[in-house]
Amino acid sequence: MTNSIKRGSAMIALSAGLAISLLAAPAALAKDVIIHAGQLIDGVSRTTRSNVSILIHDDRIVSVTPGFTEQAGADVIDLSKSTVLPGLIDAHVHLLLQLGSGSPMLNQVTRTAYDELLDGIGYARKTLFAGFTSVRDVGGYTPAIVALKKAVAAGNVTGPRMWVAGSILGPTGGHADFSTGFDEALSKPEWTDGIIDGPEEAIKAVRAHHRAGVDLIKIVPSGGVASVGDDPHAQLMTDAEIKAVVETAHTLHMKVAAHAHGAVAVDHASQIGVDSIEHGSFANDVSYKIMKTNGTYLVPTLIAGDTVVQYAKMHPEILKPSVAAKALAVGPVMSQNAFNAYKAGVKMAFGTDAGVYPHGQNGREFELLVKAGIPAIDAILMATSAAADLIGDADDIGTIQPGRYADIIATSGNPLTDITELQRVAFVMKGGQIVKQAGQ
Ligand SMILES: [Zn+2]
């Protein structure tokens, strides 16, 4: 792909030591940039435009106009042979988690929240370099993930824009209780930080999360797959607990993401007013009607299903005891049900459960969505305008339109004809700053 950048004296300054101080004060570099896009998928329209110019001032998009224009004093980034898209959004990641090396229970007792946070810095970089300029982190020890978000926002860590849920909330012995299977005397604060039993505890936990700086709340109305001893089919939170979370969170202007596999938990959580169902593995046609009526998003996380099946078959040591059987049951139904939800007209946003599989491979989800029967353009819209709407910041991210952040990526081939192009994102710009160019 061609994405050489034509720069004048600014480029010379960038290669000198002097540039460091200039970069620290972006106002000194305030310069217009024009991207020449050969093909443009803007995140709004289902049709592609050819030969378009995107004018960027500081960190925002100013205009999107037909033809390749130039402007005195503006640098041109030549992506005329590439397909240009909005920075991708993954609405379901866990930047503090990485399954896949060694026994998860041994890791749990030998690693601290500091280890997780330091590893998370690397995972944030990998995620951004993969073309994901925004993520919704739906589960990680609250003080650690809030610290990572702040460090990225301050420019001290390279990573995507982050909206974080902190510790996931759920009942004793459920998917949010990380002490299950251990001697109680071993318990660490981060294992039980998210346990709520009863509406009063739910209200208090949501308020405490808000005080700690989270952006949204993640609850686990059903059991999980990678956790011990909880049934994914069962609704393990009461309706009263879900309602207490939803009302308190919405009052505090926070959205609620609900991890739910079984249909009963999906249906109840949607009726009570959660903003998204995560996974939704065993949902059915009745569930999809309920979700459509309530405007509840589905975040299907197909890579997670695919990955846990591979672990169960080939690397059972990566899963906790009793988890393999659950993994083998959930994996195969997830894609068919994601397609059923799509056909039923349920709102869908892109999410991958990064951390269950290796960070940075988020783009594989597109391939699985397309394999499931969802058209490539709709899979892309799930990861752009739809995910931005779910996050609640569509005015800033998810589309290439005037006023939005200049979060822009490019692929050398067209992802509408080969969806795997989104696993080889060659150019990444976040807030007007190039973070990856020509694949480097
Ligand atoms: Zn998850």
Coordinates of C-alpha atoms and ligand atoms in Angstrom, one line a residue:
M1 CA 0.0 0.0 0.0
T2 CA 1.1 3.6 -0.6
N3 CA 0.7 5.9 2.3
S4 CA 3.8 8.0 2.0
I5 CA 3.5 11.4 3.7
K6 CA 4.5 14.6 1.9
R7 CA 5.8 16.9 4.5
G8 CA 7.8 20.1 4.4
S9 CA 9.9 21.5 7.2
A10 CA 7.7 20.0 9.9
M11 CA 9.0 16.5 9.0
I12 CA 12.6 17.6 9.4
A13 CA 11.8 18.9 12.9
L14 CA 10.1 15.6 13.7
S15 CA 13.3 13.7 13.1
A16 CA 15.3 15.9 15.4
G17 CA 15.5 15.9 19.2
L18 CA 13.7 19.2 19.2
A19 CA 10.5 17.4 18.0
I20 CA 10.0 15.9 21.4
S21 CA 9.2 19.2 23.0
L22 CA 7.1 20.2 20.0
L23 CA 5.0 17.0 20.3
A24 CA 4.5 17.6 24.0
A25 CA 2.8 20.9 23.0
P26 CA 0.5 20.0 20.1
A27 CA -0.6 23.6 19.7
A28 CA 2.9 24.4 18.3
L29 CA 2.3 21.8 15.5
A30 CA -1.2 22.9 14.7
K31 CA -1.2 22.1 11.1
D32 CA -3.9 21.0 8.7
V33 CA -3.6 17.5 7.2
I34 CA -5.4 16.1 4.2
I35 CA -5.9 12.4 3.7
H36 CA -6.4 11.3 0.1
A37 CA -8.6 8.2 0.4
G38 CA -8.9 5.9 -2.7
Q39 CA -11.9 4.1 -1.2
L40 CA -13.8 5.4 1.8
I41 CA -16.1 3.4 4.1
D42 CA -17.3 6.2 6.4
G43 CA -19.0 4.1 9.1
V44 CA -22.4 5.6 8.3
S45 CA -23.3 4.6 4.7
R46 CA -23.5 1.1 3.3
T47 CA -21.9 2.3 0.1
T48 CA -18.3 3.1 -0.5
R49 CA -17.1 6.4 -2.0
S50 CA -14.0 6.7 -4.3
N51 CA -11.3 9.4 -4.4
V52 CA -12.2 11.5 -1.3
S53 CA -10.3 14.1 0.7
I54 CA -10.5 14.2 4.4
L55 CA -9.3 17.5 6.0
I56 CA -8.1 17.3 9.5
H57 CA -7.3 20.1 11.9
D58 CA -5.6 19.2 15.2
D59 CA -7.4 16.1 16.4
R60 CA -10.7 16.5 14.6
I61 CA -12.1 16.0 11.1
V62 CA -13.1 19.3 9.4
S63 CA -14.5 18.1 6.1
V64 CA -14.9 15.2 3.8
T65 CA -15.0 16.3 0.1
P66 CA -15.0 14.5 -3.3
G67 CA -11.8 14.5 -5.3
F68 CA -8.2 14.8 -4.2
T69 CA -7.8 18.4 -3.0
E70 CA -4.7 20.2 -1.7
Q71 CA -4.4 23.2 0.5
A72 CA -1.5 25.7 1.0
G73 CA 0.4 24.7 4.1
A74 CA -1.4 21.4 4.6
D75 CA 0.4 18.0 4.6
V76 CA -1.0 15.3 2.4
I77 CA -1.2 11.7 3.4
D78 CA -1.5 9.6 0.3
L79 CA -3.9 6.7 0.9
S80 CA -5.1 6.9 -2.7
K81 CA -4.4 3.2 -3.3
S82 CA -6.0 2.1 0.0
T83 CA -9.4 1.6 1.6
V84 CA -9.9 4.1 4.4
L85 CA -12.3 3.5 7.4
P86 CA -13.0 5.0 10.8
G87 CA -10.8 3.7 13.6
L88 CA -12.4 0.4 14.7
I89 CA -14.2 0.0 18.0
D90 CA -14.2 -3.2 20.1
A91 CA -17.0 -3.0 22.6
H92 CA -15.9 -6.0 24.6
V93 CA -12.3 -6.3 25.7
H94 CA -10.5 -7.2 28.9
L95 CA -7.1 -5.3 28.7
L96 CA -6.0 -6.7 32.1
L97 CA -6.7 -10.3 31.2
Q98 CA -4.9 -12.8 29.1
L99 CA -5.9 -16.4 29.0
G100 CA -3.7 -18.9 27.1
S101 CA -0.6 -19.4 29.1
G102 CA -0.5 -21.8 32.0
S103 CA -3.0 -22.8 34.6
P104 CA -5.5 -19.9 35.2
M105 CA -5.8 -20.8 38.9
L106 CA -2.1 -20.9 39.4
N107 CA -1.8 -17.5 37.6
Q108 CA -4.6 -16.2 39.9
V109 CA -2.5 -16.9 43.1
T110 CA 0.9 -16.0 41.7
R111 CA 0.1 -12.7 39.9
T112 CA -1.0 -9.4 41.4
A113 CA -3.1 -6.5 40.1
Y114 CA 0.2 -4.7 39.4
D115 CA 1.3 -7.6 37.0
E116 CA -2.0 -7.3 35.3
L117 CA -1.8 -3.5 34.9
L118 CA 1.8 -3.6 33.5
D119 CA 0.8 -6.3 31.0
G120 CA -2.3 -4.3 30.2
I121 CA 0.0 -1.5 28.9
G122 CA 1.3 -3.8 26.3
Y123 CA -2.1 -5.1 25.4
A124 CA -3.4 -1.6 24.9
R125 CA -0.6 -0.9 22.4
K126 CA -1.3 -4.1 20.5
T127 CA -5.0 -3.3 20.3
L128 CA -4.3 0.2 18.9
F129 CA -1.8 -1.1 16.4
A130 CA -4.4 -3.6 15.2
G131 CA -6.6 -0.6 14.1
F132 CA -8.8 -0.4 17.2
T133 CA -8.8 3.3 18.3
S134 CA -11.5 2.9 20.9
V135 CA -12.5 0.1 23.2
R136 CA -15.1 -0.6 25.9
D137 CA -13.3 -2.6 28.7
V138 CA -16.0 -4.7 30.3
G139 CA -14.2 -6.2 33.3
G140 CA -11.0 -5.7 35.1
Y141 CA -10.1 -4.7 38.7
T142 CA -11.5 -1.2 39.1
P143 CA -8.5 0.8 40.3
A144 CA -6.1 -0.8 37.8
I145 CA -8.3 -0.4 34.7
V146 CA -9.2 3.2 35.7
A147 CA -5.5 4.0 36.0
L148 CA -4.8 2.5 32.6
K149 CA -7.6 4.6 31.1
K150 CA -6.2 7.8 32.7
A151 CA -2.7 7.0 31.5
V152 CA -3.8 6.6 27.9
A153 CA -6.0 9.7 28.1
A154 CA -3.0 11.7 29.4
G155 CA -0.8 10.4 26.6
N156 CA 1.6 8.6 28.9
V157 CA 0.6 5.2 27.5
T158 CA -0.1 4.3 23.9
G159 CA -3.5 2.8 23.5
P160 CA -7.0 3.2 22.3
R161 CA -9.6 5.5 23.8
M162 CA -11.1 3.6 26.7
W163 CA -14.5 3.3 28.3
V164 CA -14.2 1.0 31.3
A165 CA -16.6 -0.9 33.5
G166 CA -14.2 -1.8 36.4
S167 CA -14.8 -5.0 38.3
I168 CA -17.8 -6.9 37.0
L169 CA -20.8 -7.1 39.4
G170 CA -22.7 -10.4 40.2
P171 CA -23.7 -12.7 43.0
T172 CA -21.7 -14.9 45.4
G173 CA -20.6 -18.0 43.5
G174 CA -21.4 -16.4 40.1
H175 CA -19.3 -15.3 37.1
A176 CA -18.0 -12.2 39.0
D177 CA -16.9 -14.2 42.1
F178 CA -13.2 -15.1 41.4
S179 CA -12.8 -16.8 44.8
T180 CA -14.9 -19.9 43.7
G181 CA -12.7 -23.0 43.8
F182 CA -10.2 -21.5 46.3
D183 CA -9.7 -21.8 50.0
E184 CA -11.5 -18.8 51.4
A185 CA -8.4 -17.9 53.4
L186 CA -6.6 -17.1 50.1
S187 CA -9.1 -14.5 48.9
K188 CA -7.7 -11.3 47.5
P189 CA -9.8 -8.0 47.3
E190 CA -9.9 -8.1 43.5
W191 CA -11.6 -11.5 43.6
T192 CA -14.6 -10.4 45.5
D193 CA -14.7 -6.7 44.7
G194 CA -17.7 -7.2 42.4
I195 CA -19.9 -9.4 44.5
I196 CA -23.4 -8.1 45.1
D197 CA -26.2 -10.0 46.9
G198 CA -29.5 -8.1 47.0
P199 CA -30.6 -4.8 45.6
E200 CA -29.0 -2.7 48.5
E201 CA -25.6 -4.1 47.8
A202 CA -26.1 -3.6 44.1
I203 CA -27.0 0.1 44.5
K204 CA -24.0 0.6 46.7
A205 CA -21.6 -1.1 44.3
V206 CA -22.8 0.9 41.4
R207 CA -22.3 4.1 43.3
A208 CA -18.9 3.1 44.5
H209 CA -17.9 2.2 40.9
H210 CA -19.1 5.6 39.8
R211 CA -17.0 7.3 42.5
A212 CA -14.0 5.3 41.4
G213 CA -14.2 6.7 37.9
V214 CA -15.7 3.9 35.7
D215 CA -17.8 4.8 32.6
L216 CA -20.3 2.0 32.6
I217 CA -21.4 -1.0 34.7
K218 CA -21.0 -4.7 33.7
I219 CA -23.3 -7.2 35.4
V220 CA -23.4 -11.0 35.0
P221 CA -27.1 -12.1 35.2
S222 CA -26.3 -15.6 33.9
G223 CA -23.5 -18.0 34.7
G224 CA -20.3 -17.9 32.6
V225 CA -18.2 -20.3 30.6
A226 CA -14.6 -19.6 31.8
S227 CA -15.7 -19.5 35.5
V228 CA -16.1 -22.5 37.8
G229 CA -19.3 -24.0 38.9
D230 CA -21.9 -21.5 37.5
D231 CA -24.4 -22.5 34.9
P232 CA -24.5 -20.3 31.8
H233 CA -28.1 -21.3 31.2
A234 CA -29.3 -20.2 34.6
Q235 CA -30.3 -16.6 35.7
L236 CA -28.2 -16.2 38.8
M237 CA -29.0 -12.5 39.6
T238 CA -32.5 -11.7 40.7
D239 CA -34.7 -9.3 38.7
A240 CA -34.6 -7.0 41.7
E241 CA -30.8 -6.9 41.7
I242 CA -30.7 -6.2 37.9
K243 CA -33.3 -3.5 38.3
A244 CA -31.4 -1.9 41.2
V245 CA -28.2 -1.8 39.0
V246 CA -29.9 -0.4 35.9
E247 CA -31.8 2.3 37.8
T248 CA -28.8 3.5 39.8
A249 CA -26.4 3.4 36.8
H250 CA -28.8 5.2 34.5
T251 CA -29.4 7.9 37.1
L252 CA -25.6 8.4 37.2
H253 CA -25.5 8.5 33.3
M254 CA -23.8 5.2 33.0
K255 CA -24.8 2.4 30.6
V256 CA -25.2 -1.2 31.7
A257 CA -23.7 -4.2 29.8
A258 CA -25.1 -7.6 30.8
H259 CA -23.2 -10.8 30.3
A260 CA -25.9 -13.3 29.6
H261 CA -25.8 -16.7 27.8
G262 CA -29.1 -18.4 28.6
A263 CA -32.4 -17.1 27.2
V264 CA -34.1 -16.4 30.5
A265 CA -31.3 -14.1 31.7
V266 CA -31.2 -12.4 28.2
D267 CA -34.9 -11.8 28.2
H268 CA -35.2 -10.5 31.7
A269 CA -32.1 -8.3 31.5
S270 CA -33.4 -6.8 28.2
Q271 CA -36.9 -6.2 29.7
I272 CA -35.4 -4.5 32.8
G273 CA -33.5 -2.1 30.6
V274 CA -29.9 -3.1 30.3
D275 CA -28.2 -1.4 27.3
S276 CA -26.5 -4.5 25.9
I277 CA -26.4 -8.2 26.1
E278 CA -22.9 -9.6 25.9
H279 CA -22.6 -13.1 24.2
G280 CA -26.3 -14.0 24.1
S281 CA -25.2 -17.5 23.2
F282 CA -28.5 -19.4 23.9
A283 CA -30.9 -16.6 23.1
N284 CA -33.9 -17.5 20.8
D285 CA -36.4 -15.9 18.5
V286 CA -38.5 -14.7 21.5
S287 CA -35.4 -13.1 23.0
Y288 CA -34.6 -11.3 19.8
K289 CA -38.2 -9.9 19.7
I290 CA -37.8 -8.6 23.3
M291 CA -34.4 -7.1 22.5
K292 CA -35.6 -5.5 19.3
T293 CA -38.6 -4.0 21.2
N294 CA -36.4 -2.6 24.0
G295 CA -33.6 -1.4 21.6
T296 CA -31.1 -3.7 23.5
Y297 CA -27.8 -4.2 21.7
L298 CA -26.3 -7.7 21.2
V299 CA -22.5 -8.0 21.4
P300 CA -21.9 -11.5 20.0
T301 CA -18.1 -12.1 20.8
L302 CA -17.7 -15.0 18.3
I303 CA -13.9 -15.3 18.7
A304 CA -14.4 -16.1 22.4
G305 CA -16.7 -19.0 21.5
D306 CA -14.2 -20.2 18.9
T307 CA -11.2 -19.9 21.2
V308 CA -12.7 -21.7 24.2
V309 CA -13.6 -24.6 22.0
Q310 CA -10.0 -24.8 20.7
Y311 CA -8.7 -24.6 24.3
A312 CA -11.1 -27.4 25.4
K313 CA -10.0 -29.6 22.5
M314 CA -6.3 -28.9 22.4
H315 CA -5.2 -27.1 25.6
P316 CA -7.5 -28.1 28.4
E317 CA -4.9 -26.9 30.9
I318 CA -5.8 -23.3 30.0
L319 CA -9.3 -23.8 31.3
K320 CA -10.3 -24.1 34.9
P321 CA -11.7 -27.5 36.1
S322 CA -15.2 -28.2 34.8
V323 CA -15.0 -25.4 32.2
A324 CA -14.2 -27.5 29.1
A325 CA -17.7 -29.0 28.9
K326 CA -19.3 -25.6 29.1
A327 CA -16.9 -24.3 26.4
L328 CA -17.8 -27.2 24.0
A329 CA -21.5 -26.5 24.5
V330 CA -21.4 -22.8 23.9
G331 CA -18.9 -22.4 21.0
P332 CA -20.9 -24.1 18.2
V333 CA -24.2 -22.2 18.8
M334 CA -22.8 -18.7 19.1
S335 CA -22.4 -18.0 15.3
Q336 CA -25.8 -19.4 14.3
N337 CA -27.5 -17.3 17.0
A338 CA -25.6 -14.2 16.0
F339 CA -26.9 -14.6 12.5
N340 CA -30.4 -15.3 13.8
A341 CA -30.2 -12.0 15.8
Y342 CA -29.0 -10.2 12.7
K343 CA -31.9 -11.6 10.6
A344 CA -34.4 -10.6 13.4
G345 CA -33.2 -7.0 13.2
V346 CA -31.6 -6.8 16.6
K347 CA -29.2 -3.9 17.0
M348 CA -25.7 -5.4 17.1
A349 CA -22.3 -4.0 18.1
F350 CA -18.8 -5.5 17.5
G351 CA -17.1 -7.1 20.5
T352 CA -14.6 -9.8 20.9
D353 CA -13.8 -10.7 24.5
A354 CA -10.1 -9.9 23.9
G355 CA -8.1 -11.4 26.6
V356 CA -9.8 -14.8 26.2
Y357 CA -7.8 -14.9 22.9
P358 CA -4.5 -13.0 22.3
H359 CA -4.8 -9.2 22.3
G360 CA -4.3 -7.6 18.9
Q361 CA -6.1 -10.3 17.0
N362 CA -9.5 -8.5 17.4
G363 CA -9.9 -8.3 13.6
R364 CA -10.6 -12.0 13.4
E365 CA -14.1 -11.3 14.7
F366 CA -15.0 -9.7 11.3
E367 CA -14.1 -13.0 9.5
L368 CA -16.2 -15.0 11.9
L369 CA -19.2 -12.6 11.6
V370 CA -19.0 -12.9 7.8
K371 CA -18.7 -16.7 8.0
A372 CA -21.8 -16.6 10.2
G373 CA -23.7 -15.0 7.3
I374 CA -23.5 -11.3 8.2
P375 CA -22.6 -9.1 5.2
A376 CA -19.1 -7.5 5.4
I377 CA -20.4 -3.9 5.4
D378 CA -22.8 -4.7 8.3
A379 CA -19.9 -6.3 10.3
I380 CA -18.0 -3.0 9.7
L381 CA -20.9 -0.8 10.8
M382 CA -21.1 -2.9 14.0
A383 CA -17.5 -1.9 14.7
T384 CA -18.0 1.8 13.8
S385 CA -21.2 3.7 14.2
A386 CA -23.1 1.0 16.0
A387 CA -20.4 0.5 18.7
A388 CA -20.1 4.3 19.0
D389 CA -23.8 4.5 19.6
L390 CA -23.7 1.7 22.2
I391 CA -20.8 3.5 24.0
G392 CA -22.8 6.7 23.9
D393 CA -20.2 8.9 22.1
A394 CA -21.3 8.8 18.5
D395 CA -20.6 12.5 18.2
D396 CA -16.8 11.8 18.7
I397 CA -16.0 8.4 17.4
G398 CA -17.1 5.7 14.9
T399 CA -17.5 7.6 11.7
I400 CA -15.6 9.8 9.3
Q401 CA -17.6 12.9 9.4
P402 CA -16.9 16.6 10.2
G403 CA -16.5 17.1 13.9
R404 CA -15.5 13.6 14.8
Y405 CA -12.0 12.7 16.2
A406 CA -9.5 12.0 13.4
D407 CA -9.4 8.3 14.3
I408 CA -8.8 6.8 10.9
I409 CA -7.4 3.5 9.6
A410 CA -6.6 2.1 6.2
T411 CA -6.1 -1.3 4.6
S412 CA -4.3 -2.0 1.3
G413 CA -7.1 -4.2 -0.1
N414 CA -10.8 -3.7 0.2
P415 CA -12.3 -5.4 3.2
L416 CA -15.7 -5.6 1.5
T417 CA -14.1 -8.1 -1.0
D418 CA -11.7 -9.7 1.5
I419 CA -12.8 -9.3 5.1
T420 CA -9.4 -10.6 6.4
E421 CA -7.9 -7.2 5.3
L422 CA -9.1 -6.0 8.7
Q423 CA -6.6 -8.4 10.3
R424 CA -3.8 -6.5 8.4
V425 CA -4.6 -2.9 9.1
A426 CA -1.7 -0.9 7.6
F427 CA -2.3 2.6 8.7
V428 CA -3.6 3.9 12.0
M429 CA -4.3 7.5 13.1
K430 CA -5.7 8.4 16.5
G431 CA -6.8 12.0 17.1
G432 CA -4.8 13.2 14.1
Q433 CA -1.6 11.5 15.2
I434 CA -0.2 8.7 13.0
V435 CA 0.6 5.7 15.2
K436 CA 1.2 3.2 12.4
Q437 CA 2.1 3.7 8.7
A438 CA 2.9 1.2 5.9
G439 CA 2.3 -1.6 8.4
Q440 CA 5.0 -0.2 10.8
Ligands
ZN1 ZN -15.9 -10.8 28.6

